[in-house]
mmCIF file of C-alpha atoms and ligand atoms in Angstrom:
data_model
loop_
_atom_site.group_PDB
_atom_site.id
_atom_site.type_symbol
_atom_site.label_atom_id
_atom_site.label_comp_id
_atom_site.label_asym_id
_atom_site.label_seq_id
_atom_site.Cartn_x
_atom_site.Cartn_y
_atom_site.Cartn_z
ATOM 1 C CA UNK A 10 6.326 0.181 -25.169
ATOM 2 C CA UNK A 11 5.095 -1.037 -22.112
ATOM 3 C CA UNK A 12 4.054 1.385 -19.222
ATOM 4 C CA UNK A 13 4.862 0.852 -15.618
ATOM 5 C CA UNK A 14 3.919 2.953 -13.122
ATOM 6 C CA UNK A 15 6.080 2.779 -9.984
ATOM 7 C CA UNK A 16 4.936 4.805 -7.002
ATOM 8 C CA UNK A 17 6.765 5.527 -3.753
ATOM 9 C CA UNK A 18 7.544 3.718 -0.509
ATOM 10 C CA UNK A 19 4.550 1.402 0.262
ATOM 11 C CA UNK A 20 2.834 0.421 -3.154
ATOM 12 C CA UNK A 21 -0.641 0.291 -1.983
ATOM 13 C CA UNK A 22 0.044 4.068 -0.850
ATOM 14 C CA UNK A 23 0.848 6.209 -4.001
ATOM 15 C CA UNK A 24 -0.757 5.789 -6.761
ATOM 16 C CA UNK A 25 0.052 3.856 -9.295
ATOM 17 C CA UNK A 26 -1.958 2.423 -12.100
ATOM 18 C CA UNK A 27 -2.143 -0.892 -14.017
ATOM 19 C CA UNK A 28 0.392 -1.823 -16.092
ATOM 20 C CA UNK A 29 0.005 -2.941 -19.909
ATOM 21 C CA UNK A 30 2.716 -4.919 -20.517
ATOM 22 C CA UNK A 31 6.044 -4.596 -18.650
ATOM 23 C CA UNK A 32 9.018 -4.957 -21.207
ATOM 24 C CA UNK A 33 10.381 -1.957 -21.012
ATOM 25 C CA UNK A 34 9.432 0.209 -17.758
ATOM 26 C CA UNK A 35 8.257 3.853 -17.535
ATOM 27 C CA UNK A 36 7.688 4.982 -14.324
ATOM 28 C CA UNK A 37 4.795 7.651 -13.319
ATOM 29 C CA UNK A 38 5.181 10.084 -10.630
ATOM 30 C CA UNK A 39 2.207 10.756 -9.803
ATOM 31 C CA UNK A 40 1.343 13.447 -7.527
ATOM 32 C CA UNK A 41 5.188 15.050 -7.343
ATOM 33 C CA UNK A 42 5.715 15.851 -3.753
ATOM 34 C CA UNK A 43 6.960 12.904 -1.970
ATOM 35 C CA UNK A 44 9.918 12.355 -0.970
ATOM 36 C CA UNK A 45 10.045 8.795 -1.985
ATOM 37 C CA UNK A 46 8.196 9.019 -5.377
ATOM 38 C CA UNK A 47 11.542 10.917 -5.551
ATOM 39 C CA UNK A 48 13.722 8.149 -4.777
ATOM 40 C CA UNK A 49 11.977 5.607 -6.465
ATOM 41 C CA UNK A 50 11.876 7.966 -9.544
ATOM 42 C CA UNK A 51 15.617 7.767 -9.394
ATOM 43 C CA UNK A 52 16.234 4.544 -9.167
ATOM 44 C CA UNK A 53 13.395 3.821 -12.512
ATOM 45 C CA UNK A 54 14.740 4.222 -15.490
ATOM 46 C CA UNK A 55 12.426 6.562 -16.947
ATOM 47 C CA UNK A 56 9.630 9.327 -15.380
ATOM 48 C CA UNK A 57 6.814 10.493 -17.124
ATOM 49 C CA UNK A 58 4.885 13.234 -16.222
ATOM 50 C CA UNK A 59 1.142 13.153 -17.038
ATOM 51 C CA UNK A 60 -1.397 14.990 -14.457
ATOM 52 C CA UNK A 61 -4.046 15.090 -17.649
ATOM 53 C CA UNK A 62 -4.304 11.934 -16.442
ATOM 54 C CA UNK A 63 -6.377 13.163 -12.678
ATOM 55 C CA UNK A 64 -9.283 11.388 -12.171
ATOM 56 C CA UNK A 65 -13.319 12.490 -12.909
ATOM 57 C CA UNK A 66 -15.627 11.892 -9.940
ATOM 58 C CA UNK A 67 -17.272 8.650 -10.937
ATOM 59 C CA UNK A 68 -18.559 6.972 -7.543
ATOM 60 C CA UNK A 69 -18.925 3.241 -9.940
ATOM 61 C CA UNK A 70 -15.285 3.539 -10.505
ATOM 62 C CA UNK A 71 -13.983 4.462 -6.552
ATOM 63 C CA UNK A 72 -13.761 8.013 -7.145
ATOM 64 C CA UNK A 73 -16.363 10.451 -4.819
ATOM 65 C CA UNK A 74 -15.090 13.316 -4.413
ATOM 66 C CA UNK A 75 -12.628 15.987 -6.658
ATOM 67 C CA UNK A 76 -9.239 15.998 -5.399
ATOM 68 C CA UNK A 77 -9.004 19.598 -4.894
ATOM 69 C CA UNK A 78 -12.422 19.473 -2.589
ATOM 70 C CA UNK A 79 -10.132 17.403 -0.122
ATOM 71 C CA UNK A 80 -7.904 18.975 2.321
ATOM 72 C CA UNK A 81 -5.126 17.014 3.457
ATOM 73 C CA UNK A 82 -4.271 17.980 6.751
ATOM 74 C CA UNK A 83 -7.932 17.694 8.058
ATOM 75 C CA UNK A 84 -8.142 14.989 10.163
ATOM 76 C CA UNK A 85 -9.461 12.469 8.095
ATOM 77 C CA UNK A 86 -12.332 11.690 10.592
ATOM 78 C CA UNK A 87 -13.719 15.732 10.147
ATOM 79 C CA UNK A 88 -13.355 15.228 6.167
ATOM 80 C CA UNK A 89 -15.772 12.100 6.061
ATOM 81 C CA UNK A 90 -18.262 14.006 8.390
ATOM 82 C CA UNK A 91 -19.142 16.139 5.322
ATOM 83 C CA UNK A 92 -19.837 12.668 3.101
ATOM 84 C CA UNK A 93 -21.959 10.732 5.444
ATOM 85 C CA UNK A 94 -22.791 7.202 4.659
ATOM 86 C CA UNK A 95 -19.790 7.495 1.535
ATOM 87 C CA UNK A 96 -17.069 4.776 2.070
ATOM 88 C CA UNK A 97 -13.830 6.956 2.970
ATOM 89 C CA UNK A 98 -11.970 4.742 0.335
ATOM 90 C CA UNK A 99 -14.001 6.316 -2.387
ATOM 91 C CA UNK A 100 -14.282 9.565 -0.836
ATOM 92 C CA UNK A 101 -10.353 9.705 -1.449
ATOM 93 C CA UNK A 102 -10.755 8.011 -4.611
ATOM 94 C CA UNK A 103 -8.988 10.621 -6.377
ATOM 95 C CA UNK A 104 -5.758 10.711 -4.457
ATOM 96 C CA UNK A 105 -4.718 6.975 -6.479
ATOM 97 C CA UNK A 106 -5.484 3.553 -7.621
ATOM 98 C CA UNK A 107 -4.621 2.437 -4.395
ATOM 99 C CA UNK A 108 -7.850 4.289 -3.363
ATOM 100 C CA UNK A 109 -10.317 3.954 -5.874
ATOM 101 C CA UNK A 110 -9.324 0.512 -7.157
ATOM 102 C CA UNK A 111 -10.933 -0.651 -3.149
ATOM 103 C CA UNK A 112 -12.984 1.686 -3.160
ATOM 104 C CA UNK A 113 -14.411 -0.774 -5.812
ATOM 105 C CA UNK A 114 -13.801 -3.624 -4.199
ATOM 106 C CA UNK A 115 -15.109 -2.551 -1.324
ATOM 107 C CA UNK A 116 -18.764 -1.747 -2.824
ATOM 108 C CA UNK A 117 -18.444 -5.523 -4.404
ATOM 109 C CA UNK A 118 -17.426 -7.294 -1.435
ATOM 110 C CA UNK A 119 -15.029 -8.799 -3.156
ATOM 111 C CA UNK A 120 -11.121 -8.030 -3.111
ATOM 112 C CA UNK A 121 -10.117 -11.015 -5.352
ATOM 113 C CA UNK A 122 -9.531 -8.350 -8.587
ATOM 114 C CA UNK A 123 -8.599 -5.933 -6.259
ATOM 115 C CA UNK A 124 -5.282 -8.307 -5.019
ATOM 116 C CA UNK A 125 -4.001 -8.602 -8.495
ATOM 117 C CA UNK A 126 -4.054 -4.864 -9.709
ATOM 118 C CA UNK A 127 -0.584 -4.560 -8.449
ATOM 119 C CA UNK A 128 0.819 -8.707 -9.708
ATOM 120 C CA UNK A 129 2.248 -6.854 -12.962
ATOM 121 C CA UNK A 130 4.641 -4.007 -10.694
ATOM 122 C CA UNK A 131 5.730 -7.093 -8.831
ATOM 123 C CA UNK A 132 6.652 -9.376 -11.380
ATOM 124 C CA UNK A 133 8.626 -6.956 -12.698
ATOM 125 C CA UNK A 134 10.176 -5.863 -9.692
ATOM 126 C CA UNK A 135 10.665 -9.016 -8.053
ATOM 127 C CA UNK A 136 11.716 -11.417 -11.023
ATOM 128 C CA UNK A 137 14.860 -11.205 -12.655
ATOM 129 C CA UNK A 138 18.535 -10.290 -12.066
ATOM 130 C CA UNK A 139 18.064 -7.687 -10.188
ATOM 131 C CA UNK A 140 15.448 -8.617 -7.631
ATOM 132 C CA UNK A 141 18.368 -9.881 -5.086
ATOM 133 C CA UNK A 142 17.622 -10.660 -1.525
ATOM 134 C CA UNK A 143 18.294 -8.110 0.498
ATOM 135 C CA UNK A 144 18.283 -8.503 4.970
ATOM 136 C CA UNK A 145 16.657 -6.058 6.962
ATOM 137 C CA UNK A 146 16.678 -6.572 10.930
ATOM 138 C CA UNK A 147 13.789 -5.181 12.960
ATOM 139 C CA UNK A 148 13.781 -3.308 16.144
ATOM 140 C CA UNK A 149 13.405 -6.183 18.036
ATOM 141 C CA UNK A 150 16.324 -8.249 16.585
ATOM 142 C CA UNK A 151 14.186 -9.943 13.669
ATOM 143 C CA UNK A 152 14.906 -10.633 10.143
ATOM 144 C CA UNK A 153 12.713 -9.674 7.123
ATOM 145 C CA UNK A 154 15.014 -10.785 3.665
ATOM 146 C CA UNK A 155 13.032 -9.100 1.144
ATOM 147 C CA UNK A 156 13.732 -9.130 -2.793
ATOM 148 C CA UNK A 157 11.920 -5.855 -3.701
ATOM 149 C CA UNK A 158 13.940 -3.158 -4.080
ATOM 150 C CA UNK A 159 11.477 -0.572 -5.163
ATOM 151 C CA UNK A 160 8.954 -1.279 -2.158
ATOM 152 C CA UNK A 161 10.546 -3.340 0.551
ATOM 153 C CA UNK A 162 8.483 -1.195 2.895
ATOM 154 C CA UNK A 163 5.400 -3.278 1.667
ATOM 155 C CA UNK A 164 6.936 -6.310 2.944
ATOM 156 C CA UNK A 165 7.394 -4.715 6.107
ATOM 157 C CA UNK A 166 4.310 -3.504 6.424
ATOM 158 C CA UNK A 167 2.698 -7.494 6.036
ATOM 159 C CA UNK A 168 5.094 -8.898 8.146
ATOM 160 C CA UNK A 169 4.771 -6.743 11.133
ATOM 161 C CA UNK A 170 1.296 -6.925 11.137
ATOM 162 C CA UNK A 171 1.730 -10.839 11.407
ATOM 163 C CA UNK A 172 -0.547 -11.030 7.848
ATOM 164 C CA UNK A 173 1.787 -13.591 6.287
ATOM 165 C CA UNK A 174 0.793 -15.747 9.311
ATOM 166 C CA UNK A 175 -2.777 -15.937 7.983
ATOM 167 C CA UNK A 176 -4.560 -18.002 5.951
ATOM 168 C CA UNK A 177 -4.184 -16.095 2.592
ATOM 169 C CA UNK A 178 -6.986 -17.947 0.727
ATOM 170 C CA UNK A 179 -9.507 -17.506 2.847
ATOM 171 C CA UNK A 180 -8.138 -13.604 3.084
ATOM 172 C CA UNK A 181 -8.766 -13.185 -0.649
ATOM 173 C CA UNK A 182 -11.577 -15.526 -0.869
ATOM 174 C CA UNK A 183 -13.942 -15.119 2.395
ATOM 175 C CA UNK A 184 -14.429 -11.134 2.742
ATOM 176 C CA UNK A 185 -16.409 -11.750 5.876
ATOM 177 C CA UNK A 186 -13.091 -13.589 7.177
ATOM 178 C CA UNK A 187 -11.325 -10.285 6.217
ATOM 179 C CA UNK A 188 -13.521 -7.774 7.861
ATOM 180 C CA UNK A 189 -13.116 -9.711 10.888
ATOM 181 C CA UNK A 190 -9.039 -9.613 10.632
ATOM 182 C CA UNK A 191 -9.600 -5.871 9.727
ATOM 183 C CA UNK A 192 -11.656 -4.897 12.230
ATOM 184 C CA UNK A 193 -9.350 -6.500 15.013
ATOM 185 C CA UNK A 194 -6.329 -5.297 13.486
ATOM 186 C CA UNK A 195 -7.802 -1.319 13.608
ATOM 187 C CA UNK A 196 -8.826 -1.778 16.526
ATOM 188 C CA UNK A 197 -5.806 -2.608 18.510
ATOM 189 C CA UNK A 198 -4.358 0.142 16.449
ATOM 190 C CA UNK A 199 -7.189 2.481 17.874
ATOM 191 C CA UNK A 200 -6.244 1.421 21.549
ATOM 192 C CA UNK A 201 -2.671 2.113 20.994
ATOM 193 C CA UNK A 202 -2.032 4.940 18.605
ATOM 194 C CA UNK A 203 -2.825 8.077 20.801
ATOM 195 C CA UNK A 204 -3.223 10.072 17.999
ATOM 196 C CA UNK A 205 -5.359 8.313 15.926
ATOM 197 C CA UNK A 206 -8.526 9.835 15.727
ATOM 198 C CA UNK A 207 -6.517 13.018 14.315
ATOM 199 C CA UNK A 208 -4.723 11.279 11.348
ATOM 200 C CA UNK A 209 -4.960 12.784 8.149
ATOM 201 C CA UNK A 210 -3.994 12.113 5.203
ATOM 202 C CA UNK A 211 -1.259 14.155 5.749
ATOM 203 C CA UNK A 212 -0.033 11.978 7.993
ATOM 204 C CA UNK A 213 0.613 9.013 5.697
ATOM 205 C CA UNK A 214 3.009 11.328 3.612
ATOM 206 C CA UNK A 215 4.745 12.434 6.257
ATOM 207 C CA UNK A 216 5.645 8.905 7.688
ATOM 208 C CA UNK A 217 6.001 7.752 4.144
ATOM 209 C CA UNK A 218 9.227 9.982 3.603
ATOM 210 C CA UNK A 219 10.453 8.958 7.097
ATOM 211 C CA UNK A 220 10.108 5.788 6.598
ATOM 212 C CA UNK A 221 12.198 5.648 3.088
ATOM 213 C CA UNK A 222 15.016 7.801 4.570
ATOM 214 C CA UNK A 223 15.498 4.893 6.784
ATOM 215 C CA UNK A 224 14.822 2.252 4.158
ATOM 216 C CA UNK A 225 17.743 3.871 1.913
ATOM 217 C CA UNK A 226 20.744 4.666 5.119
ATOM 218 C CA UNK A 227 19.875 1.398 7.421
ATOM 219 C CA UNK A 228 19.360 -2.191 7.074
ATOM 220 C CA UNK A 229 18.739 -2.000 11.356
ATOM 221 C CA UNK A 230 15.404 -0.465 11.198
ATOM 222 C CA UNK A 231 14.782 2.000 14.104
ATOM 223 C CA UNK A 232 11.382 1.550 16.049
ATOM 224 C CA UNK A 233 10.225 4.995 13.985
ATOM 225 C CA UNK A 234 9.613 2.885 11.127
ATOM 226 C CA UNK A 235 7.654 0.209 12.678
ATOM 227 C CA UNK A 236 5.225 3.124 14.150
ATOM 228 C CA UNK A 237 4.889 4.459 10.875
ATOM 229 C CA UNK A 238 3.533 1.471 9.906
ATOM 230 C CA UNK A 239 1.302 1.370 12.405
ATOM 231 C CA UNK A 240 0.602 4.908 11.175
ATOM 232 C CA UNK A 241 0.327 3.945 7.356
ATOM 233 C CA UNK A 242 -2.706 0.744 8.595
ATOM 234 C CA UNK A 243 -4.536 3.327 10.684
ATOM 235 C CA UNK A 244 -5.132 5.588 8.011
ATOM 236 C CA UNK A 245 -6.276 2.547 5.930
ATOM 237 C CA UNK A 246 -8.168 1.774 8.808
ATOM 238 C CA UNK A 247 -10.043 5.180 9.458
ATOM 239 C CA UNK A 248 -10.811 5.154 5.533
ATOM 240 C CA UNK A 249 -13.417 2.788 6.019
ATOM 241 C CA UNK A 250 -14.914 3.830 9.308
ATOM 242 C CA UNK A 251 -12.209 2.003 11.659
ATOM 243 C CA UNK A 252 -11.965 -0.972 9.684
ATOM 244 C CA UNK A 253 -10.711 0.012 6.760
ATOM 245 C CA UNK A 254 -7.205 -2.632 6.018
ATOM 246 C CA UNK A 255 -8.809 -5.248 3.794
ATOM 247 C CA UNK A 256 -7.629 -3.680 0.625
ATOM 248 C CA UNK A 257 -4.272 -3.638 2.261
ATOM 249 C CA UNK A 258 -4.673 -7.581 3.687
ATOM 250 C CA UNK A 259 -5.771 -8.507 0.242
ATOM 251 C CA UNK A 260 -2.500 -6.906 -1.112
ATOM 252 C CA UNK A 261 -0.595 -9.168 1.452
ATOM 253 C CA UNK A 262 -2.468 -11.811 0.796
ATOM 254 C CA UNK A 263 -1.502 -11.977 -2.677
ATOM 255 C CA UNK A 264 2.371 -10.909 -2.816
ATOM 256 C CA UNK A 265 4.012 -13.175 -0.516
ATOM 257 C CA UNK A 266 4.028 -15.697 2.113
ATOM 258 C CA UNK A 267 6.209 -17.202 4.527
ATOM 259 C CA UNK A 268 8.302 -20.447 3.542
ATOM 260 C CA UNK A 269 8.972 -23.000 5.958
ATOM 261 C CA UNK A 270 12.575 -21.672 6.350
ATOM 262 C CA UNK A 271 11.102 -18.390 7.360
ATOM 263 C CA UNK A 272 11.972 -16.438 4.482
ATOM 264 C CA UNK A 273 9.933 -14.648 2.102
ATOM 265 C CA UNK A 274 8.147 -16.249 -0.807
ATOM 266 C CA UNK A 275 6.538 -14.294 -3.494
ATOM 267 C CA UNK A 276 3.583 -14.995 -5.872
ATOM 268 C CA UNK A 277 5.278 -13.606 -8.528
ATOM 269 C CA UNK A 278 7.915 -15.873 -8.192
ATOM 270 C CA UNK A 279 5.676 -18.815 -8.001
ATOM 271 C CA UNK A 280 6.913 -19.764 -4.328
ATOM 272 C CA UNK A 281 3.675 -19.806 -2.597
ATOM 273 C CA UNK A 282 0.935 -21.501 -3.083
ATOM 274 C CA UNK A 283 -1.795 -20.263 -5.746
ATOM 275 C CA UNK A 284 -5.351 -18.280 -3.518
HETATM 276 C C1 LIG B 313 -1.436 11.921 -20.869
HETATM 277 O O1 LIG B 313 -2.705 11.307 -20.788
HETATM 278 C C2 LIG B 313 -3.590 11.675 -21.856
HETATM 279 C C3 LIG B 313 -4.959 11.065 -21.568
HETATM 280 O O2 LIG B 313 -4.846 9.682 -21.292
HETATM 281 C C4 LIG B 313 -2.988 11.216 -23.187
HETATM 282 O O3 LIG B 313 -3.834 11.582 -24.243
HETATM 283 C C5 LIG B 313 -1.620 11.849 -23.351
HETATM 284 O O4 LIG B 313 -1.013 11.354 -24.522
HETATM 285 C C6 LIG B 313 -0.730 11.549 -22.152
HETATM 286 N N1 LIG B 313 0.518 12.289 -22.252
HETATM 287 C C7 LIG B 313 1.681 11.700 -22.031
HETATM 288 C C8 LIG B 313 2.878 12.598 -22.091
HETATM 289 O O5 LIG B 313 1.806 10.497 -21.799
HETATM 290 C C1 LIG B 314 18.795 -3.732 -13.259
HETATM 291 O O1 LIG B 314 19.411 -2.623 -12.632
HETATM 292 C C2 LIG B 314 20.282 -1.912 -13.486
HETATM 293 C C3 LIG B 314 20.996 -0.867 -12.646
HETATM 294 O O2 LIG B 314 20.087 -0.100 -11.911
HETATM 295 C C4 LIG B 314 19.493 -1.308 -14.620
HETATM 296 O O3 LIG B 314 20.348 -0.612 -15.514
HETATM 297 C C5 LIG B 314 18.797 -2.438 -15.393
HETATM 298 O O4 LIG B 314 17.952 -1.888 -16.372
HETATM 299 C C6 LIG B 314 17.961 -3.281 -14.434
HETATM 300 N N1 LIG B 314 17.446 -4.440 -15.157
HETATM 301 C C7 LIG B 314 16.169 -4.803 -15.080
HETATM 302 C C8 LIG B 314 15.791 -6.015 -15.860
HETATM 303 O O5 LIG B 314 15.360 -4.204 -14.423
HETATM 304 C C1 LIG B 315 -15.989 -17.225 5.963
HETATM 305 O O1 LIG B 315 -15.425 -16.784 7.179
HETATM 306 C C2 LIG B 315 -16.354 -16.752 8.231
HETATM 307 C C3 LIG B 315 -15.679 -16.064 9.409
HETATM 308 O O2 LIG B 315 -14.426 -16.635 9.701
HETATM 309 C C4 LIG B 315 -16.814 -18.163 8.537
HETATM 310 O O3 LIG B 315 -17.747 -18.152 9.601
HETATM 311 C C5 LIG B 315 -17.438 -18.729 7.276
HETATM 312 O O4 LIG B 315 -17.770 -20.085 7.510
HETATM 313 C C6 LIG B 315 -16.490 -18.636 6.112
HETATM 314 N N1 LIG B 315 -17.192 -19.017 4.884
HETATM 315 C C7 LIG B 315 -16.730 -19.948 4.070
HETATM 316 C C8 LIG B 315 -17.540 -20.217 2.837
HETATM 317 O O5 LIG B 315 -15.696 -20.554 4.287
#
């Protein structure tokens, strides 16, 4: 039987691992405790449990530190200050794939593997009968039609960041190209999240569970949910020393772009263009 993981809210935050095949669909919940793992638990058609499954420290596979050595409500600034010179992605290694798989990436320079570890959750999510469009509005009057129903927060997430605008070859392709778009992204996040040198870890779960509340009453998304994204790329961002999002870029990169309508294509649909 095939084995699908499906994680909570945003994919790239809870952890989810490669998929086998995808025929039938078992879904993972992972660490238990969020909120939306809960929902999206629900809505999958099956939930298996396995925490033998936690990962060793193996810094060649993304994972640094034990899970249990990491406190997270510590600021995740203070935590790194006890690994110095250790990328933050593979200091949280243990906490998912989403962490350790560019943690990986991130020691090769190279995010082209890392974009595709999640292609097998979306073509199963986003291809067949059930993955209808769906219209969300945005604070400021704008429409996102998304087809995932599992993670529509992910679409969100690229589109309010503008990375659908960019060039999503070169994203995947040039990583200098993508440190650069990192770095200025984190950086205006840096200038306008006050709090942002005391995110923690903690921080992304809370807005996480926000942030699917609204996803699951509202199709007019309140401003809340556009700060948590904000909230979700800073942590990204203070994982790898304030410019930290190219894992998440890559991610973008590789799901969807915008069609010359304006709406949403996906990759796994075969509506964009191959990177
Ligand atoms: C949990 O993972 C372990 C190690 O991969 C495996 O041997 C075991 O069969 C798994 N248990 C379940 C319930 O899937
Ligand atoms: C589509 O959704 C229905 C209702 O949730 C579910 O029973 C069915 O298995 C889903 N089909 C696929 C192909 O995911
Ligand atoms: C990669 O991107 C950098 C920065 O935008 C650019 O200077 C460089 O020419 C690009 N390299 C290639 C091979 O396109």
């Amino acid at each position: 039987m095939g084995h699908v993981l499906i994680p909570i809210s945003l994919l790239l935050f809870n952890g989810i691992v490669a998929i086998a095949a995808v025929e039938s669909a078992c879904v993972e919940d992972s660490s238990g405790s969020f909120l939306l793992q809960k929902a999206a638990a629900r809505r999958a058609p099956t939930v298996v449990k396995n925490k033998t499954e936690e990962p060793q420290v193996q810094p060649e596979k993304g994972v640094c530190v034990a899970r249990d050595d990491i406190d997270k409500t510590i600021p995740i600034e203070d935590v790194l200050k006890q690994y110095p010179g250790q990328d933050g992605w593979c200091v949280y290694g243990s906490f998912g794939p989403w962490a350790r798989e560019c943690a990986v990436a991130r020691q090769k320079g190279d995010v082209l593997a890392f974009s595709k570890v999640y292609s097998p959750i979306y073509s199963y999510i986003l291809t067949g009968p059930n993955a209808t469009q769906k219209t969300y509005r945005m604070p400021s009057g704008q429409p996102l039609t998304t087809r995932d129903h599992y993670f529509p927060l992910d679409d969100v997430y690229c589109f309010i960041n503008g990375w659908y605008d960019l060039d999503r070859q070169k994203l995947i392709n040039n990583y200098t190209y993508l440190e650069q778009v990192s770095e200025a992204y984190c950086q205006s996040l840096e200038a306008t999240l006050p709090y942002y040198h005391r995110l923690s870890m903690k921080s992304m779960d809370v807005e996480a569970g926000l942030d699917e509340w609204s996803f699951n009453h509202l199709t007019n998304l309140p401003q809340s949910v556009i700060t948590g994204m904000k909230v979700h790329g800073a942590v990204k961002c203070l994982l790898g020393g304030g410019k930290g999002a190219v894992c998440d870029l890559a991610n973008c990169a590789r799901r969807a772009c915008l069609l010359a309508d304006g709406s949403l294509g996906y990759d796994a649909r075969g509506e964009c263009p191959p990177v």
